[in-house]
PDB file of C-alpha atoms in Angstrom:
ATOM      1  CA  UNK A   1      14.892  -9.753  23.155  1.00  0.00           C
ATOM      2  CA  UNK A   2      15.859  -6.652  21.250  1.00  0.00           C
ATOM      3  CA  UNK A   3      13.900  -3.440  21.767  1.00  0.00           C
ATOM      4  CA  UNK A   4      14.630  -2.202  18.233  1.00  0.00           C
ATOM      5  CA  UNK A   5      11.841  -4.382  16.825  1.00  0.00           C
ATOM      6  CA  UNK A   6       8.152  -3.819  17.403  1.00  0.00           C
ATOM      7  CA  UNK A   7       7.593  -7.589  17.529  1.00  0.00           C
ATOM      8  CA  UNK A   8      10.255 -10.255  18.011  1.00  0.00           C
ATOM      9  CA  UNK A   9       9.410 -13.970  17.912  1.00  0.00           C
ATOM     10  CA  UNK A  10      11.842 -16.873  18.231  1.00  0.00           C
ATOM     11  CA  UNK A  11      11.020 -20.584  18.095  1.00  0.00           C
ATOM     12  CA  UNK A  12       7.376 -20.128  19.104  1.00  0.00           C
ATOM     13  CA  UNK A  13       5.403 -23.370  19.439  1.00  0.00           C
ATOM     14  CA  UNK A  14       1.797 -24.204  20.281  1.00  0.00           C
ATOM     15  CA  UNK A  15      -0.127 -27.477  20.174  1.00  0.00           C
ATOM     16  CA  UNK A  16      -3.649 -28.557  21.033  1.00  0.00           C
ATOM     17  CA  UNK A  17      -3.317 -32.117  22.234  1.00  0.00           C
ATOM     18  CA  UNK A  18      -1.494 -34.041  19.525  1.00  0.00           C
ATOM     19  CA  UNK A  19      -2.179 -31.355  16.924  1.00  0.00           C
ATOM     20  CA  UNK A  20       0.724 -28.963  16.389  1.00  0.00           C
ATOM     21  CA  UNK A  21      -0.421 -25.524  15.257  1.00  0.00           C
ATOM     22  CA  UNK A  22       2.828 -23.576  15.537  1.00  0.00           C
ATOM     23  CA  UNK A  23       5.999 -25.587  15.045  1.00  0.00           C
ATOM     24  CA  UNK A  24       8.718 -23.032  15.712  1.00  0.00           C
ATOM     25  CA  UNK A  25       7.836 -19.593  14.367  1.00  0.00           C
ATOM     26  CA  UNK A  26      10.593 -16.986  13.965  1.00  0.00           C
ATOM     27  CA  UNK A  27       9.555 -13.470  13.029  1.00  0.00           C
ATOM     28  CA  UNK A  28      10.814  -9.895  13.363  1.00  0.00           C
ATOM     29  CA  UNK A  29       8.521  -6.937  12.689  1.00  0.00           C
ATOM     30  CA  UNK A  30      10.164  -3.512  12.284  1.00  0.00           C
ATOM     31  CA  UNK A  31       8.465  -0.574  14.026  1.00  0.00           C
ATOM     32  CA  UNK A  32       6.127   1.679  12.065  1.00  0.00           C
ATOM     33  CA  UNK A  33       5.407  -0.878   9.344  1.00  0.00           C
ATOM     34  CA  UNK A  34       2.428  -2.823   8.072  1.00  0.00           C
ATOM     35  CA  UNK A  35       3.462  -6.461   8.270  1.00  0.00           C
ATOM     36  CA  UNK A  36       1.166  -8.978   6.602  1.00  0.00           C
ATOM     37  CA  UNK A  37       0.950 -12.563   7.802  1.00  0.00           C
ATOM     38  CA  UNK A  38      -0.522 -14.773   5.088  1.00  0.00           C
ATOM     39  CA  UNK A  39      -1.851 -18.270   5.489  1.00  0.00           C
ATOM     40  CA  UNK A  40      -4.768 -20.513   4.671  1.00  0.00           C
ATOM     41  CA  UNK A  41      -7.504 -21.330   7.159  1.00  0.00           C
ATOM     42  CA  UNK A  42      -6.000 -23.339   9.998  1.00  0.00           C
ATOM     43  CA  UNK A  43      -2.455 -22.175   9.298  1.00  0.00           C
ATOM     44  CA  UNK A  44      -2.130 -20.746  12.807  1.00  0.00           C
ATOM     45  CA  UNK A  45      -2.435 -17.021  12.115  1.00  0.00           C
ATOM     46  CA  UNK A  46      -5.041 -16.328  14.776  1.00  0.00           C
ATOM     47  CA  UNK A  47      -3.254 -18.566  17.293  1.00  0.00           C
ATOM     48  CA  UNK A  48      -0.061 -16.571  16.787  1.00  0.00           C
ATOM     49  CA  UNK A  49      -1.873 -13.251  17.212  1.00  0.00           C
ATOM     50  CA  UNK A  50      -3.661 -14.457  20.348  1.00  0.00           C
ATOM     51  CA  UNK A  51      -0.315 -15.438  21.864  1.00  0.00           C
ATOM     52  CA  UNK A  52       1.147 -12.019  21.064  1.00  0.00           C
ATOM     53  CA  UNK A  53      -1.950 -10.363  22.575  1.00  0.00           C
ATOM     54  CA  UNK A  54      -1.495 -12.439  25.791  1.00  0.00           C
ATOM     55  CA  UNK A  55      -4.781 -14.292  25.254  1.00  0.00           C
ATOM     56  CA  UNK A  56      -2.981 -17.651  24.870  1.00  0.00           C
ATOM     57  CA  UNK A  57       0.215 -19.045  26.313  1.00  0.00           C
ATOM     58  CA  UNK A  58       2.782 -20.560  23.987  1.00  0.00           C
ATOM     59  CA  UNK A  59       4.170 -24.011  24.708  1.00  0.00           C
ATOM     60  CA  UNK A  60       7.703 -22.973  23.867  1.00  0.00           C
ATOM     61  CA  UNK A  61       9.846 -20.242  22.385  1.00  0.00           C
ATOM     62  CA  UNK A  62       9.845 -16.531  23.150  1.00  0.00           C
ATOM     63  CA  UNK A  63       7.915 -13.488  21.967  1.00  0.00           C
ATOM     64  CA  UNK A  64       8.145  -9.790  22.751  1.00  0.00           C
ATOM     65  CA  UNK A  65       5.916  -6.865  21.828  1.00  0.00           C
ATOM     66  CA  UNK A  66       7.367  -3.351  22.017  1.00  0.00           C
ATOM     67  CA  UNK A  67      10.277  -4.766  24.011  1.00  0.00           C
ATOM     68  CA  UNK A  68       8.109  -6.542  26.601  1.00  0.00           C
ATOM     69  CA  UNK A  69       8.171 -10.308  27.005  1.00  0.00           C
ATOM     70  CA  UNK A  70       4.726 -11.752  26.321  1.00  0.00           C
ATOM     71  CA  UNK A  71       4.986 -14.463  28.984  1.00  0.00           C
ATOM     72  CA  UNK A  72       6.821 -12.503  31.697  1.00  0.00           C
ATOM     73  CA  UNK A  73       5.257  -9.036  31.228  1.00  0.00           C
ATOM     74  CA  UNK A  74       1.691  -9.548  29.945  1.00  0.00           C
ATOM     75  CA  UNK A  75       0.388  -6.342  31.551  1.00  0.00           C
ATOM     76  CA  UNK A  76       3.072  -4.251  29.829  1.00  0.00           C
ATOM     77  CA  UNK A  77       2.303  -5.975  26.530  1.00  0.00           C
ATOM     78  CA  UNK A  78      -1.399  -5.145  26.877  1.00  0.00           C
ATOM     79  CA  UNK A  79      -0.511  -1.515  27.594  1.00  0.00           C
ATOM     80  CA  UNK A  80       1.607  -1.391  24.446  1.00  0.00           C
ATOM     81  CA  UNK A  81      -0.735  -3.102  22.006  1.00  0.00           C
ATOM     82  CA  UNK A  82      -4.323  -3.593  20.972  1.00  0.00           C
ATOM     83  CA  UNK A  83      -6.208  -6.306  19.105  1.00  0.00           C
ATOM     84  CA  UNK A  84      -8.975  -5.968  16.548  1.00  0.00           C
ATOM     85  CA  UNK A  85     -10.465  -9.359  15.731  1.00  0.00           C
ATOM     86  CA  UNK A  86     -12.331 -10.705  12.740  1.00  0.00           C
ATOM     87  CA  UNK A  87     -15.663  -9.318  13.931  1.00  0.00           C
ATOM     88  CA  UNK A  88     -16.244  -5.768  15.134  1.00  0.00           C
ATOM     89  CA  UNK A  89     -16.437  -5.721  18.940  1.00  0.00           C
ATOM     90  CA  UNK A  90     -18.800  -2.773  19.233  1.00  0.00           C
ATOM     91  CA  UNK A  91     -21.974  -2.303  21.274  1.00  0.00           C
ATOM     92  CA  UNK A  92     -24.816  -1.833  18.795  1.00  0.00           C
ATOM     93  CA  UNK A  93     -27.154  -0.277  21.367  1.00  0.00           C
ATOM     94  CA  UNK A  94     -24.727   2.551  22.161  1.00  0.00           C
ATOM     95  CA  UNK A  95     -23.877   5.373  19.804  1.00  0.00           C
ATOM     96  CA  UNK A  96     -20.480   5.560  18.179  1.00  0.00           C
ATOM     97  CA  UNK A  97     -19.344   8.234  20.619  1.00  0.00           C
ATOM     98  CA  UNK A  98     -20.661   6.310  23.617  1.00  0.00           C
ATOM     99  CA  UNK A  99     -18.650   3.250  22.570  1.00  0.00           C
ATOM    100  CA  UNK A 100     -15.460   5.292  22.485  1.00  0.00           C
ATOM    101  CA  UNK A 101     -16.162   7.110  25.747  1.00  0.00           C
ATOM    102  CA  UNK A 102     -16.848   3.785  27.471  1.00  0.00           C
ATOM    103  CA  UNK A 103     -13.457   2.368  26.471  1.00  0.00           C
ATOM    104  CA  UNK A 104     -11.716   5.565  27.542  1.00  0.00           C
ATOM    105  CA  UNK A 105     -13.358   5.394  30.948  1.00  0.00           C
ATOM    106  CA  UNK A 106     -12.523   1.708  31.337  1.00  0.00           C
ATOM    107  CA  UNK A 107      -8.893   2.608  30.672  1.00  0.00           C
ATOM    108  CA  UNK A 108      -9.191   5.343  33.347  1.00  0.00           C
ATOM    109  CA  UNK A 109      -8.127   8.039  30.902  1.00  0.00           C
ATOM    110  CA  UNK A 110      -8.719  11.719  31.544  1.00  0.00           C
ATOM    111  CA  UNK A 111     -11.026  13.560  29.140  1.00  0.00           C
ATOM    112  CA  UNK A 112     -12.543  10.409  27.631  1.00  0.00           C
ATOM    113  CA  UNK A 113     -15.058  12.600  25.794  1.00  0.00           C
ATOM    114  CA  UNK A 114     -12.342  14.672  24.164  1.00  0.00           C
ATOM    115  CA  UNK A 115     -10.450  11.550  23.139  1.00  0.00           C
ATOM    116  CA  UNK A 116     -13.659  10.148  21.642  1.00  0.00           C
ATOM    117  CA  UNK A 117     -14.319  13.313  19.649  1.00  0.00           C
ATOM    118  CA  UNK A 118     -10.787  13.380  18.240  1.00  0.00           C
ATOM    119  CA  UNK A 119     -11.017   9.743  17.158  1.00  0.00           C
ATOM    120  CA  UNK A 120     -14.425  10.295  15.583  1.00  0.00           C
ATOM    121  CA  UNK A 121     -12.947  13.104  13.513  1.00  0.00           C
ATOM    122  CA  UNK A 122      -9.859  11.064  12.649  1.00  0.00           C
ATOM    123  CA  UNK A 123     -11.967   8.184  11.330  1.00  0.00           C
ATOM    124  CA  UNK A 124     -14.570  10.330   9.541  1.00  0.00           C
ATOM    125  CA  UNK A 125     -17.335   9.342  11.948  1.00  0.00           C
ATOM    126  CA  UNK A 126     -18.222  12.723  13.453  1.00  0.00           C
ATOM    127  CA  UNK A 127     -21.505  13.008  11.534  1.00  0.00           C
ATOM    128  CA  UNK A 128     -22.535   9.561  12.776  1.00  0.00           C
ATOM    129  CA  UNK A 129     -21.310  10.059  16.356  1.00  0.00           C
ATOM    130  CA  UNK A 130     -24.814  10.340  17.826  1.00  0.00           C
ATOM    131  CA  UNK A 131     -26.303   7.419  15.934  1.00  0.00           C
ATOM    132  CA  UNK A 132     -26.655   3.955  17.383  1.00  0.00           C
ATOM    133  CA  UNK A 133     -24.032   1.602  15.977  1.00  0.00           C
ATOM    134  CA  UNK A 134     -26.818  -0.753  14.856  1.00  0.00           C
ATOM    135  CA  UNK A 135     -27.442   1.756  12.028  1.00  0.00           C
ATOM    136  CA  UNK A 136     -23.795   1.757  10.866  1.00  0.00           C
ATOM    137  CA  UNK A 137     -22.573   0.065   7.695  1.00  0.00           C
ATOM    138  CA  UNK A 138     -19.955  -2.675   7.883  1.00  0.00           C
ATOM    139  CA  UNK A 139     -17.168  -0.269   6.990  1.00  0.00           C
ATOM    140  CA  UNK A 140     -18.259   2.266   9.596  1.00  0.00           C
ATOM    141  CA  UNK A 141     -18.397  -0.422  12.300  1.00  0.00           C
ATOM    142  CA  UNK A 142     -14.931  -1.603  11.416  1.00  0.00           C
ATOM    143  CA  UNK A 143     -13.555   1.948  11.493  1.00  0.00           C
ATOM    144  CA  UNK A 144     -15.174   2.459  14.895  1.00  0.00           C
ATOM    145  CA  UNK A 145     -13.719  -0.850  16.094  1.00  0.00           C
ATOM    146  CA  UNK A 146     -10.215   0.201  15.043  1.00  0.00           C
ATOM    147  CA  UNK A 147     -10.737   3.626  16.646  1.00  0.00           C
ATOM    148  CA  UNK A 148     -11.651   1.910  19.915  1.00  0.00           C
ATOM    149  CA  UNK A 149      -8.454  -0.132  19.657  1.00  0.00           C
ATOM    150  CA  UNK A 150      -6.395   3.058  19.430  1.00  0.00           C
ATOM    151  CA  UNK A 151      -7.619   4.559  22.691  1.00  0.00           C
ATOM    152  CA  UNK A 152      -4.527   4.950  24.830  1.00  0.00           C
ATOM    153  CA  UNK A 153      -2.288   5.279  21.733  1.00  0.00           C
ATOM    154  CA  UNK A 154      -0.839   1.745  21.640  1.00  0.00           C
ATOM    155  CA  UNK A 155       2.270   1.623  19.427  1.00  0.00           C
ATOM    156  CA  UNK A 156       1.402  -1.878  18.135  1.00  0.00           C
ATOM    157  CA  UNK A 157      -1.923  -2.915  16.622  1.00  0.00           C
ATOM    158  CA  UNK A 158      -2.929  -6.487  15.760  1.00  0.00           C
ATOM    159  CA  UNK A 159      -5.524  -6.714  12.989  1.00  0.00           C
ATOM    160  CA  UNK A 160      -6.783 -10.284  12.621  1.00  0.00           C
ATOM    161  CA  UNK A 161      -8.448 -10.582   9.195  1.00  0.00           C
ATOM    162  CA  UNK A 162     -10.058  -7.132   9.548  1.00  0.00           C
ATOM    163  CA  UNK A 163     -11.858  -7.126   6.188  1.00  0.00           C
ATOM    164  CA  UNK A 164     -13.537 -10.536   6.464  1.00  0.00           C
ATOM    165  CA  UNK A 165     -17.146 -10.214   5.288  1.00  0.00           C
ATOM    166  CA  UNK A 166     -16.850  -6.600   4.143  1.00  0.00           C
ATOM    167  CA  UNK A 167     -18.027  -5.345   0.767  1.00  0.00           C
ATOM    168  CA  UNK A 168     -15.457  -3.811  -1.643  1.00  0.00           C
ATOM    169  CA  UNK A 169     -16.142  -0.222  -0.571  1.00  0.00           C
ATOM    170  CA  UNK A 170     -15.852  -1.037   3.128  1.00  0.00           C
ATOM    171  CA  UNK A 171     -12.654  -2.959   2.477  1.00  0.00           C
ATOM    172  CA  UNK A 172     -11.151   0.111   0.793  1.00  0.00           C
ATOM    173  CA  UNK A 173     -12.109   2.189   3.836  1.00  0.00           C
ATOM    174  CA  UNK A 174     -10.214  -0.194   6.113  1.00  0.00           C
ATOM    175  CA  UNK A 175      -7.210  -0.199   3.767  1.00  0.00           C
ATOM    176  CA  UNK A 176      -7.075   3.593   3.889  1.00  0.00           C
ATOM    177  CA  UNK A 177      -7.252   3.509   7.680  1.00  0.00           C
ATOM    178  CA  UNK A 178      -4.390   1.008   7.941  1.00  0.00           C
ATOM    179  CA  UNK A 179      -2.205   3.071   5.622  1.00  0.00           C
ATOM    180  CA  UNK A 180      -2.848   6.199   7.682  1.00  0.00           C
ATOM    181  CA  UNK A 181      -1.997   4.397  10.921  1.00  0.00           C
ATOM    182  CA  UNK A 182       1.332   3.214   9.544  1.00  0.00           C
ATOM    183  CA  UNK A 183       2.035   6.705   8.240  1.00  0.00           C
ATOM    184  CA  UNK A 184       1.593   8.021  11.779  1.00  0.00           C
ATOM    185  CA  UNK A 185       4.065   5.499  13.215  1.00  0.00           C
ATOM    186  CA  UNK A 186       1.802   2.681  14.416  1.00  0.00           C
ATOM    187  CA  UNK A 187       3.095  -0.838  13.817  1.00  0.00           C
ATOM    188  CA  UNK A 188       0.364  -3.008  12.294  1.00  0.00           C
ATOM    189  CA  UNK A 189       0.524  -6.808  12.217  1.00  0.00           C
ATOM    190  CA  UNK A 190      -2.153  -7.791   9.716  1.00  0.00           C
ATOM    191  CA  UNK A 191      -3.347 -11.354   9.208  1.00  0.00           C
ATOM    192  CA  UNK A 192      -5.240 -11.981   6.022  1.00  0.00           C
ATOM    193  CA  UNK A 193      -6.265 -14.616   3.497  1.00  0.00           C
ATOM    194  CA  UNK A 194      -6.592 -11.997   0.764  1.00  0.00           C
ATOM    195  CA  UNK A 195      -3.407 -11.790  -1.271  1.00  0.00           C
ATOM    196  CA  UNK A 196      -4.372  -8.484  -2.899  1.00  0.00           C
ATOM    197  CA  UNK A 197      -4.790  -6.993   0.584  1.00  0.00           C
ATOM    198  CA  UNK A 198      -1.210  -7.868   1.486  1.00  0.00           C
ATOM    199  CA  UNK A 199       0.027  -6.572  -1.869  1.00  0.00           C
ATOM    200  CA  UNK A 200      -1.783  -3.273  -1.376  1.00  0.00           C
ATOM    201  CA  UNK A 201      -0.900  -2.603   2.260  1.00  0.00           C
ATOM    202  CA  UNK A 202       2.162  -4.450   3.491  1.00  0.00           C
ATOM    203  CA  UNK A 203       5.734  -3.237   3.699  1.00  0.00           C
ATOM    204  CA  UNK A 204       6.785  -6.816   4.437  1.00  0.00           C
ATOM    205  CA  UNK A 205       5.000 -10.151   4.074  1.00  0.00           C
ATOM    206  CA  UNK A 206       5.418 -13.524   5.773  1.00  0.00           C
ATOM    207  CA  UNK A 207       3.785 -16.771   4.681  1.00  0.00           C
ATOM    208  CA  UNK A 208       2.781 -19.123   7.499  1.00  0.00           C
ATOM    209  CA  UNK A 209       2.350 -22.736   6.437  1.00  0.00           C
ATOM    210  CA  UNK A 210       2.586 -25.978   8.357  1.00  0.00           C
ATOM    211  CA  UNK A 211       3.189 -24.081  11.582  1.00  0.00           C
ATOM    212  CA  UNK A 212       6.286 -22.282  10.287  1.00  0.00           C
ATOM    213  CA  UNK A 213       7.238 -19.193   8.330  1.00  0.00           C
ATOM    214  CA  UNK A 214       8.240 -20.580   4.945  1.00  0.00           C
ATOM    215  CA  UNK A 215       8.881 -17.263   3.153  1.00  0.00           C
ATOM    216  CA  UNK A 216       9.387 -13.659   4.266  1.00  0.00           C
ATOM    217  CA  UNK A 217      10.327 -10.352   2.716  1.00  0.00           C
ATOM    218  CA  UNK A 218       9.081  -7.416   0.727  1.00  0.00           C
ATOM    219  CA  UNK A 219       6.776  -8.088  -2.204  1.00  0.00           C
ATOM    220  CA  UNK A 220       9.668  -7.497  -4.588  1.00  0.00           C
ATOM    221  CA  UNK A 221      11.857  -9.959  -2.673  1.00  0.00           C
ATOM    222  CA  UNK A 222       9.151 -12.609  -2.688  1.00  0.00           C
ATOM    223  CA  UNK A 223       8.601 -12.167  -6.423  1.00  0.00           C
ATOM    224  CA  UNK A 224      12.272 -12.988  -6.992  1.00  0.00           C
ATOM    225  CA  UNK A 225      11.614 -16.471  -5.573  1.00  0.00           C
ATOM    226  CA  UNK A 226       9.794 -17.297  -8.819  1.00  0.00           C
ATOM    227  CA  UNK A 227      11.273 -17.692 -12.321  1.00  0.00           C
ATOM    228  CA  UNK A 228      11.520 -14.491 -14.373  1.00  0.00           C
ATOM    229  CA  UNK A 229       8.207 -13.431 -15.841  1.00  0.00           C
ATOM    230  CA  UNK A 230       7.519 -13.928 -19.514  1.00  0.00           C
ATOM    231  CA  UNK A 231       6.002 -11.105 -21.524  1.00  0.00           C
ATOM    232  CA  UNK A 232       2.669 -11.869 -23.101  1.00  0.00           C
ATOM    233  CA  UNK A 233       0.220  -9.506 -24.754  1.00  0.00           C
ATOM    234  CA  UNK A 234      -3.311 -10.135 -23.608  1.00  0.00           C
ATOM    235  CA  UNK A 235      -6.489  -8.132 -23.488  1.00  0.00           C
ATOM    236  CA  UNK A 236      -7.129  -7.093 -19.897  1.00  0.00           C
ATOM    237  CA  UNK A 237     -10.769  -7.357 -18.946  1.00  0.00           C
ATOM    238  CA  UNK A 238     -12.136  -5.515 -15.886  1.00  0.00           C
ATOM    239  CA  UNK A 239     -12.792  -7.645 -12.840  1.00  0.00           C
ATOM    240  CA  UNK A 240     -16.209  -7.782 -11.212  1.00  0.00           C
ATOM    241  CA  UNK A 241     -14.763  -5.675  -8.380  1.00  0.00           C
ATOM    242  CA  UNK A 242     -13.628  -3.036 -10.918  1.00  0.00           C
ATOM    243  CA  UNK A 243     -17.122  -2.965 -12.372  1.00  0.00           C
ATOM    244  CA  UNK A 244     -18.808  -2.788  -8.965  1.00  0.00           C
ATOM    245  CA  UNK A 245     -16.671   0.137  -7.785  1.00  0.00           C
ATOM    246  CA  UNK A 246     -17.091   1.966 -11.085  1.00  0.00           C
ATOM    247  CA  UNK A 247     -20.855   1.677 -10.890  1.00  0.00           C
ATOM    248  CA  UNK A 248     -21.377   2.581  -7.228  1.00  0.00           C
ATOM    249  CA  UNK A 249     -18.354   4.856  -6.776  1.00  0.00           C
ATOM    250  CA  UNK A 250     -15.262   4.187  -4.678  1.00  0.00           C
ATOM    251  CA  UNK A 251     -15.053   7.290  -2.505  1.00  0.00           C
ATOM    252  CA  UNK A 252     -15.998   5.253   0.562  1.00  0.00           C
ATOM    253  CA  UNK A 253     -18.990   7.462   1.376  1.00  0.00           C
ATOM    254  CA  UNK A 254     -21.536   5.164   3.018  1.00  0.00           C
ATOM    255  CA  UNK A 255     -22.874   7.192   5.898  1.00  0.00           C
TER     256      UNK A 255
END
């Protein structure tokens, strides 16, 4: 395994009984990038992420995160990465700040309160720090969830369909957060079903289908797989999302 890649996967396989989910996945994720993994429901995206996060064991092949072998060094992998799943893993009874402090204390970090305050400021949640999370909007919960994942400064972050179920404004909030994380050097492996999400965020994109990566590259490289575009003059009508954001505003202010 090379240590120059944030994530390195070779020949990874996983089956459930007679059903093969991953049939030999090869993937290299450069450090400090947003890497989108596209695939339909059941394509194996979540299975792959769970293996990388040491929550599942692969049947075959190798995988490393931040230079640490997933099978041989699971503790080092967990120290180097964090996972945010499809649903925000926050305690609704606690306040936003209490959620962050709790994770800091569970990680045995010094000054958990100071870490919490810095993350609240970083994710524009300071004004809502003392409110119970049950009162938060979907976008605020997701931002808090990602903030909790960053306690301990993991260099690699797995985001498994992070905008599932979010409204357009909340989705834009998450997009902004992901872009900022990559700009600060965090490697983000993003699984998504939303093609526009990958277009907007990803430096590189891989398409998982039938248990294998069938295409990989930058958006420009993937576009070259298709025949040259023909020029047609059509009247562009606004989408419903364009209309919604124009009417309610798209500044992401939902506190």
